[in-house]
Tab-separated table of N, CA and C in Angstrom:
chain	number	residue	atom	x	y	z
A	1	ALA	N	-20.374	-20.303	6.902
A	1	ALA	CA	-20.760	-18.929	7.154
A	1	ALA	C	-19.521	-18.123	7.523
A	2	THR	N	-19.509	-16.873	7.197
A	2	THR	CA	-18.470	-15.979	7.699
A	2	THR	C	-19.109	-15.113	8.765
A	3	SER	N	-18.360	-14.788	9.781
A	3	SER	CA	-18.936	-14.046	10.889
A	3	SER	C	-17.832	-13.517	11.776
A	4	SER	N	-18.148	-12.476	12.516
A	4	SER	CA	-17.196	-12.004	13.526
A	4	SER	C	-17.487	-12.645	14.873
A	5	GLY	N	-18.454	-13.534	14.919
A	5	GLY	CA	-18.658	-14.281	16.144
A	5	GLY	C	-20.084	-14.618	16.499
A	6	ASN	N	-20.957	-13.615	16.660
A	6	ASN	CA	-22.307	-13.892	17.143
A	6	ASN	C	-23.091	-14.821	16.215
A	7	TYR	N	-23.078	-14.532	14.933
A	7	TYR	CA	-23.797	-15.372	13.972
A	7	TYR	C	-23.177	-16.763	13.936
A	8	ALA	N	-21.875	-16.834	13.995
A	8	ALA	CA	-21.198	-18.125	13.965
A	8	ALA	C	-21.601	-18.982	15.158
A	9	VAL	N	-21.668	-18.381	16.332
A	9	VAL	CA	-22.061	-19.124	17.532
A	9	VAL	C	-23.504	-19.614	17.391
A	10	ALA	N	-24.390	-18.751	16.908
A	10	ALA	CA	-25.790	-19.146	16.728
A	10	ALA	C	-25.913	-20.278	15.719
A	11	LEU	N	-25.187	-20.180	14.623
A	11	LEU	CA	-25.212	-21.219	13.593
A	11	LEU	C	-24.653	-22.532	14.139
A	12	ALA	N	-23.566	-22.459	14.886
A	12	ALA	CA	-22.970	-23.658	15.490
A	12	ALA	C	-23.963	-24.316	16.449
A	13	HIS	N	-24.633	-23.509	17.251
A	13	HIS	CA	-25.612	-24.031	18.207
A	13	HIS	C	-26.754	-24.737	17.487
A	14	GLN	N	-27.306	-24.104	16.466
A	14	GLN	CA	-28.416	-24.705	15.718
A	14	GLN	C	-27.975	-25.973	14.997
A	15	GLY	N	-26.803	-25.934	14.389
A	15	GLY	CA	-26.304	-27.133	13.724
A	15	GLY	C	-26.155	-28.284	14.696
A	16	ASN	N	-25.608	-28.000	15.861
A	16	ASN	CA	-25.443	-29.028	16.883
A	16	ASN	C	-26.802	-29.551	17.334
A	17	SER	N	-27.759	-28.664	17.529
A	17	SER	CA	-29.103	-29.066	17.964
A	17	SER	C	-29.786	-29.971	16.950
A	18	LEU	N	-29.552	-29.694	15.662
A	18	LEU	CA	-30.205	-30.447	14.592
A	18	LEU	C	-29.369	-31.610	14.070
A	19	GLY	N	-28.144	-31.739	14.547
A	19	GLY	CA	-27.265	-32.800	14.060
A	19	GLY	C	-26.726	-32.532	12.667
A	20	VAL	N	-26.608	-31.258	12.312
A	20	VAL	CA	-26.118	-30.857	10.990
A	20	VAL	C	-24.697	-30.322	11.139
A	21	PRO	N	-23.751	-30.840	10.362
A	21	PRO	CA	-22.388	-30.317	10.462
A	21	PRO	C	-22.309	-28.864	10.013
A	22	VAL	N	-21.522	-28.082	10.726
A	22	VAL	CA	-21.373	-26.656	10.440
A	22	VAL	C	-19.896	-26.310	10.391
A	23	THR	N	-19.527	-25.517	9.401
A	23	THR	CA	-18.186	-24.947	9.318
A	23	THR	C	-18.331	-23.433	9.382
A	24	VAL	N	-17.571	-22.799	10.261
A	24	VAL	CA	-17.586	-21.343	10.343
A	24	VAL	C	-16.192	-20.805	10.076
A	25	LEU	N	-16.144	-19.693	9.386
A	25	LEU	CA	-14.895	-18.981	9.123
A	25	LEU	C	-14.938	-17.672	9.888
A	26	LEU	N	-13.893	-17.413	10.615
A	26	LEU	CA	-13.841	-16.221	11.444
A	26	LEU	C	-12.577	-15.426	11.136
A	27	PRO	N	-12.651	-14.100	11.226
A	27	PRO	CA	-11.433	-13.300	11.061
A	27	PRO	C	-10.493	-13.500	12.254
A	28	GLU	N	-9.242	-13.193	12.045
A	28	GLU	CA	-8.219	-13.393	13.079
A	28	GLU	C	-8.485	-12.603	14.348
A	29	ASN	N	-9.205	-11.506	14.250
A	29	ASN	CA	-9.436	-10.678	15.432
A	29	ASN	C	-10.703	-11.066	16.204
A	30	THR	N	-11.253	-12.228	15.921
A	30	THR	CA	-12.442	-12.707	16.629
A	30	THR	C	-12.096	-12.998	18.087
A	31	SER	N	-13.017	-12.672	18.958
A	31	SER	CA	-12.846	-12.925	20.383
A	31	SER	C	-12.594	-14.407	20.639
A	32	PRO	N	-11.579	-14.725	21.435
A	32	PRO	CA	-11.318	-16.132	21.781
A	32	PRO	C	-12.531	-16.811	22.434
A	33	VAL	N	-13.339	-16.055	23.137
A	33	VAL	CA	-14.542	-16.620	23.758
A	33	VAL	C	-15.506	-17.129	22.684
A	34	LYS	N	-15.682	-16.354	21.631
A	34	LYS	CA	-16.587	-16.764	20.553
A	34	LYS	C	-16.039	-17.971	19.797
A	35	ILE	N	-14.731	-18.027	19.625
A	35	ILE	CA	-14.114	-19.195	18.979
A	35	ILE	C	-14.368	-20.444	19.829
A	36	ARG	N	-14.155	-20.333	21.139
A	36	ARG	CA	-14.394	-21.475	22.039
A	36	ARG	C	-15.856	-21.903	22.013
A	37	MET	N	-16.771	-20.936	21.944
A	37	MET	CA	-18.191	-21.279	21.909
A	37	MET	C	-18.559	-22.035	20.633
A	38	CYS	N	-17.992	-21.633	19.505
A	38	CYS	CA	-18.249	-22.363	18.255
A	38	CYS	C	-17.747	-23.797	18.374
A	39	LYS	N	-16.567	-23.962	18.929
A	39	LYS	CA	-16.002	-25.301	19.096
A	39	LYS	C	-16.813	-26.117	20.101
A	40	LYS	N	-17.339	-25.450	21.121
A	40	LYS	CA	-18.175	-26.120	22.126
A	40	LYS	C	-19.379	-26.789	21.469
A	41	TYR	N	-19.919	-26.150	20.429
A	41	TYR	CA	-21.061	-26.693	19.709
A	41	TYR	C	-20.633	-27.541	18.511
A	42	TYR	N	-19.391	-27.962	18.494
A	42	TYR	CA	-18.840	-28.899	17.511
A	42	TYR	C	-18.810	-28.375	16.084
A	43	ALA	N	-18.779	-27.066	15.912
A	43	ALA	CA	-18.613	-26.512	14.564
A	43	ALA	C	-17.147	-26.626	14.165
A	44	GLU	N	-16.914	-26.972	12.909
A	44	GLU	CA	-15.550	-26.898	12.389
A	44	GLU	C	-15.226	-25.413	12.307
A	45	THR	N	-14.273	-24.985	13.094
A	45	THR	CA	-13.991	-23.561	13.253
A	45	THR	C	-12.653	-23.240	12.619
A	46	ARG	N	-12.682	-22.355	11.634
A	46	ARG	CA	-11.466	-21.978	10.910
A	46	ARG	C	-11.271	-20.470	10.961
A	47	ILE	N	-10.019	-20.090	10.954
A	47	ILE	CA	-9.670	-18.679	10.848
A	47	ILE	C	-9.402	-18.404	9.376
A	48	GLY	N	-10.107	-17.395	8.825
A	48	GLY	CA	-10.071	-17.186	7.390
A	48	GLY	C	-9.252	-16.009	6.902
A	49	GLY	N	-8.758	-15.157	7.783
A	49	GLY	CA	-7.978	-14.025	7.323
A	49	GLY	C	-8.066	-12.847	8.262
A	50	LEU	N	-7.439	-11.755	7.832
A	50	LEU	CA	-7.375	-10.559	8.661
A	50	LEU	C	-8.664	-9.752	8.667
A	51	ASP	N	-9.395	-9.775	7.547
A	51	ASP	CA	-10.596	-8.952	7.439
A	51	ASP	C	-11.676	-9.704	6.665
A	52	GLU	N	-12.834	-9.073	6.535
A	52	GLU	CA	-13.967	-9.725	5.887
A	52	GLU	C	-13.662	-10.125	4.446
A	53	GLY	N	-12.916	-9.297	3.720
A	53	GLY	CA	-12.561	-9.621	2.335
A	53	GLY	C	-11.770	-10.906	2.232
A	54	GLU	N	-10.779	-11.075	3.090
A	54	GLU	CA	-9.976	-12.301	3.084
A	54	GLU	C	-10.818	-13.505	3.501
A	55	VAL	N	-11.704	-13.295	4.453
A	55	VAL	CA	-12.560	-14.392	4.915
A	55	VAL	C	-13.483	-14.846	3.784
A	56	ILE	N	-14.035	-13.908	3.044
A	56	ILE	CA	-14.925	-14.265	1.931
A	56	ILE	C	-14.168	-15.007	0.842
A	57	LYS	N	-12.942	-14.591	0.537
A	57	LYS	CA	-12.125	-15.324	-0.442
A	57	LYS	C	-11.907	-16.759	0.019
A	58	LYS	N	-11.606	-16.930	1.285
A	58	LYS	CA	-11.402	-18.266	1.848
A	58	LYS	C	-12.698	-19.074	1.768
A	59	LEU	N	-13.827	-18.426	2.034
A	59	LEU	CA	-15.120	-19.098	1.962
A	59	LEU	C	-15.361	-19.653	0.565
A	60	PHE	N	-15.106	-18.852	-0.463
A	60	PHE	CA	-15.322	-19.319	-1.828
A	60	PHE	C	-14.399	-20.478	-2.177
A	61	SER	N	-13.164	-20.440	-1.713
A	61	SER	CA	-12.258	-21.558	-2.008
A	61	SER	C	-12.722	-22.825	-1.297
A	62	LEU	N	-13.276	-22.698	-0.095
A	62	LEU	CA	-13.815	-23.870	0.606
A	62	LEU	C	-15.038	-24.418	-0.099
A	63	MET	N	-15.899	-23.512	-0.575
A	63	MET	CA	-17.110	-23.966	-1.273
A	63	MET	C	-16.736	-24.771	-2.517
A	64	VAL	N	-15.744	-24.326	-3.241
A	64	VAL	CA	-15.312	-25.035	-4.440
A	64	VAL	C	-14.767	-26.415	-4.074
A	65	SER	N	-14.073	-26.517	-2.955
A	65	SER	CA	-13.504	-27.799	-2.560
A	65	SER	C	-14.581	-28.812	-2.172
A	66	TYR	N	-15.779	-28.351	-1.795
A	66	TYR	CA	-16.860	-29.258	-1.431
A	66	TYR	C	-17.643	-29.728	-2.641
A	67	LEU	N	-17.458	-29.091	-3.795
A	67	LEU	CA	-18.212	-29.487	-5.004
A	67	LEU	C	-17.690	-30.751	-5.608
């Protein structure tokens, strides 16, 4: 998922609750608190770029690598 934080934290929490691995991509300007919260719930947390466009490009390259 791409997110500026809130959705990523919620997704990380649900994934952790269900035992499902989660990877989140966040822009560089994401609050350090939100990054720590994603990691707290064991989400693979990556920084994807300066803005949403760069994050989405990174997301597509990650999706291709999982195929």
